[in-house]
């Protein structure tokens, strides 16, 4: 503005002269109606539309000065008027009114700059205060201080409320406001709105009813603060009565936002750096720098965590390292200086337990990089290495080879073998066999090998056995377990497998198989009858001879019960015998008698062996049997023969025995006849005679009957009988004959007649033999009063019949021999030497013993038998 003109014009207010054509002139009539406009500023004015508009109609609604009354009243004082313009902002003027002819002329000058300067001058302390407050307050009071400054500003601007919005990661955030209770719209709605606002100049909003309603105000002032193109902050003012000019508004927004954002950014950086420090501490990582002509400088965090100085020269740095790592570190550093990347693991000298990864690169005249604590990693690696070494060692010393075969175009190529290949097969890792194991496969097993590969590719895994030739030409049975690995697309990639040397196991299995086969053949072809049966006598297996004997096939016999061929008593005895088997005494043998339908009874010599479980429970019985029927039959014949011999022996006695009743009868008959002839035969006398004859007939009949019974063959089944009965039987046959020879037979009958099990006729035969032998000894000795005594003794569960004579006894050396078959001391044709031998057999068969000892005057034979309780 031109000051001199303004002054000049003002200096002579009363002179009616034409005003200079500067600024703005308005000619007015007495009602202040504008007649004419002049001056260069007139082009800026926004002209009112009505005709004969008054000067007030040209002014801003909020003009500082309100013109009231008529022009005559406005004289002699400076008039500060704000005109509406076509450029947006008001034209601030100052002027004076002067009479000009009939009307008035209002001379005005542009004082916008002046006002602005004045305003700036007024506001300047405010800028200073705001900036100072925001820069100096404590970090924690930053938001509060901002709010306080907004309050101050709101006072200056006469605004209802001010609010500062800052850009955040997720949009606009309200950072502070002058009035915490003011209803600023929530961020989401304001955000959309602010996003489309150009951030160039402040904006006054009067015509967005929705937004204004949200903000609870009639007008809204938006002042941006921007850096570059984009707004970083918005200052929002509600109902601002004294809005600052745009440039001041922008400047104030900047005064607020700039230090605030700087501090916030600083805070953010500080926090990030704290986090980074924390992270570095946790990781044990940190940076380092090494100017080519200076010292190594370590990040304080990493220096602290490793206990290293923050600055070191080369020698000091190397001294900190483990002696073994110094040379590699020095070489790597030299290379890094030449531009190579640095990256190696080094141990610290102290203890050698802490590992660093030292990495870096040359940048200009400086090496830069970082160090990282990799102790834990190294330890894990060392543990893994140790485990790996152990595993490899284990594999190398085990009879197993691990191999890998690569899959290429449908074929498998050997790729890897574990170190155990050498010890196991003697193959070198790159030998011909290792490359092509197929060549080392036993010719007989080649089909197996080909099938293995096919199965692998088809099924993805295989388990088979074949023989491989070792370096010395010997074959090993190998168990091969392999698996096919596929890539992500399912294409075969490689085979990982394991060879286990199972030669020993295979050979052993083969030996067992062969031996089993031999035994099977032995059992199958054995003439003996062999079977296995359960304790309840169910057959589990029977060989062919046994099956043939029982007229079945071996298969038919399985599951059959052995008891069906035994009589009840035989079965009972059989089961008793099995019950007596124990793990200590698992074997028992006996002669058993089988009843075969439609056939003669069979005698088997039968040996059982019990198989027990861990608890001593009988699981099954293995048995071997031999048919003894023929032997048995010849034994019986022998027995019969011996019996007959005894009978012959007895014949002499018998003649006498039968003669006796005959003599008695003859005499009775002669007497009776004589009496009849004499006519003196009274009926009573005659009856008495006839009774006597009848008694004698009965006696002879008894004798003959006994002879017939004795001469019969023994029954098959044993029976329970009174042992003394056999003594009586023998007496009936022999007593008369003995008496005829002058030998007295003295029986001492027992109180009770105890029972034994067997055949009575056979025991009788034993006693006859003993009595006859005693008689012979007595007669041979020619004793004056020869006697034979028979008595019975009971001792525990056993019964003894004792036959004693006074015939002088048996020479000591002969006690054993007399039981031998055909041993006799009698003259040829007299003795057979069978009597005692057969008797011994009979007694043994009954479960007893026949023994001899010399008594006081002669031999004493003892027949000892088990008692049989019938209960
Ligand atoms: P044998 O009577 O046919 O000779 P044995 O076998 O019955 O055949 O008897 C064998 C032998 O035992 C007799 O020859 C005899 O020497 C002897 N012997 C048997 N019993 C007696 C006895 N009571 N006293 C003496 N010697 C006896």
Short mmCIF file of N, CA, C and O and ligand atoms in Angstrom, two decimals, residues 773-774 777 805 809-810 818 823-826 831-837 859 861, ligand 1:
data_model
loop_
_atom_site.label_atom_id
_atom_site.label_comp_id
_atom_site.label_asym_id
_atom_site.label_seq_id
_atom_site.Cartn_x
_atom_site.Cartn_y
_atom_site.Cartn_z
N UNK A 773 8.21 -177.01 46.13
CA UNK A 773 9.66 -176.85 46.31
C UNK A 773 10.07 -177.17 47.73
O UNK A 773 11.09 -177.84 47.96
N UNK A 774 9.23 -176.72 48.71
CA UNK A 774 9.54 -176.97 50.12
C UNK A 774 9.50 -178.50 50.38
O UNK A 774 10.39 -179.06 51.03
N UNK A 777 12.58 -180.11 49.00
CA UNK A 777 13.76 -179.84 49.83
C UNK A 777 13.72 -180.71 51.09
O UNK A 777 14.75 -181.29 51.49
N UNK A 805 9.87 -173.56 55.61
CA UNK A 805 10.01 -175.00 55.85
C UNK A 805 11.23 -175.24 56.73
O UNK A 805 11.95 -174.30 57.05
N UNK A 809 17.20 -174.78 53.97
CA UNK A 809 17.43 -173.47 53.32
C UNK A 809 18.21 -173.58 52.01
O UNK A 809 18.51 -174.67 51.53
N UNK A 810 18.55 -172.39 51.48
CA UNK A 810 19.20 -172.32 50.16
C UNK A 810 20.59 -171.74 50.34
O UNK A 810 20.78 -170.78 51.10
N UNK A 818 18.13 -168.61 41.87
CA UNK A 818 17.00 -169.54 41.84
C UNK A 818 15.80 -168.97 41.09
O UNK A 818 14.95 -169.72 40.62
N UNK A 823 16.75 -172.52 36.08
CA UNK A 823 17.74 -172.85 37.11
C UNK A 823 17.14 -173.89 38.04
O UNK A 823 16.09 -173.67 38.64
N UNK A 824 17.85 -174.98 38.14
CA UNK A 824 17.37 -176.05 39.04
C UNK A 824 18.55 -176.79 39.64
O UNK A 824 19.62 -176.86 39.02
N UNK A 825 18.38 -177.30 40.82
CA UNK A 825 19.42 -178.15 41.42
C UNK A 825 18.96 -179.60 41.44
O UNK A 825 19.64 -180.47 41.96
N UNK A 826 17.73 -179.79 40.84
CA UNK A 826 17.17 -181.15 40.88
C UNK A 826 17.67 -181.94 39.70
O UNK A 826 18.07 -181.37 38.68
N UNK A 831 13.43 -181.62 37.88
CA UNK A 831 13.17 -180.17 37.95
C UNK A 831 13.10 -179.54 36.57
O UNK A 831 13.76 -180.03 35.64
N UNK A 832 12.28 -178.46 36.42
CA UNK A 832 12.22 -177.71 35.15
C UNK A 832 12.96 -176.38 35.28
O UNK A 832 13.31 -175.75 34.29
N UNK A 833 13.12 -175.97 36.52
CA UNK A 833 13.77 -174.65 36.72
C UNK A 833 12.87 -173.49 36.34
O UNK A 833 13.32 -172.35 36.25
N UNK A 834 11.56 -173.77 36.15
CA UNK A 834 10.66 -172.68 35.75
C UNK A 834 9.78 -172.18 36.89
O UNK A 834 9.28 -171.06 36.86
N UNK A 835 9.58 -173.06 37.92
CA UNK A 835 8.61 -172.75 38.96
C UNK A 835 8.80 -171.36 39.57
O UNK A 835 7.88 -170.54 39.56
N UNK A 836 10.00 -171.08 40.07
CA UNK A 836 10.23 -169.80 40.76
C UNK A 836 10.22 -168.64 39.77
O UNK A 836 9.73 -167.54 40.06
N UNK A 837 10.77 -168.91 38.56
CA UNK A 837 10.82 -167.82 37.57
C UNK A 837 9.41 -167.39 37.18
O UNK A 837 9.10 -166.19 37.16
N UNK A 859 14.31 -172.60 54.27
CA UNK A 859 14.02 -171.40 53.47
C UNK A 859 12.69 -170.78 53.87
O UNK A 859 11.80 -171.49 54.32
N UNK A 861 10.07 -168.21 51.99
CA UNK A 861 9.70 -167.38 50.83
C UNK A 861 8.61 -166.39 51.23
O UNK A 861 7.70 -166.73 51.98
P1 LIG B 1 12.69 -176.76 40.14
O1 LIG B 1 11.85 -176.90 41.33
O2 LIG B 1 12.14 -177.37 38.92
O3 LIG B 1 14.12 -177.01 40.34
P2 LIG B 1 12.32 -174.06 40.75
O4 LIG B 1 12.53 -172.84 39.96
O5 LIG B 1 11.02 -174.22 41.36
O6 LIG B 1 12.69 -175.27 39.79
O7 LIG B 1 13.42 -174.13 41.86
C1 LIG B 1 14.74 -173.81 41.61
C2 LIG B 1 15.65 -174.28 42.65
O8 LIG B 1 15.52 -173.59 43.87
C3 LIG B 1 15.47 -175.66 43.04
O9 LIG B 1 16.09 -176.53 42.12
C4 LIG B 1 16.10 -175.70 44.41
O10 LIG B 1 17.48 -175.87 44.32
C5 LIG B 1 15.87 -174.32 44.97
N1 LIG B 1 14.78 -174.33 45.98
C6 LIG B 1 13.51 -173.94 45.76
N2 LIG B 1 12.81 -173.98 46.88
C7 LIG B 1 13.61 -174.38 47.85
C8 LIG B 1 13.44 -174.63 49.27
N3 LIG B 1 12.28 -174.46 49.91
N4 LIG B 1 14.54 -175.06 49.96
C9 LIG B 1 15.72 -175.25 49.34
N5 LIG B 1 15.93 -175.04 48.02
C10 LIG B 1 14.88 -174.62 47.28
#
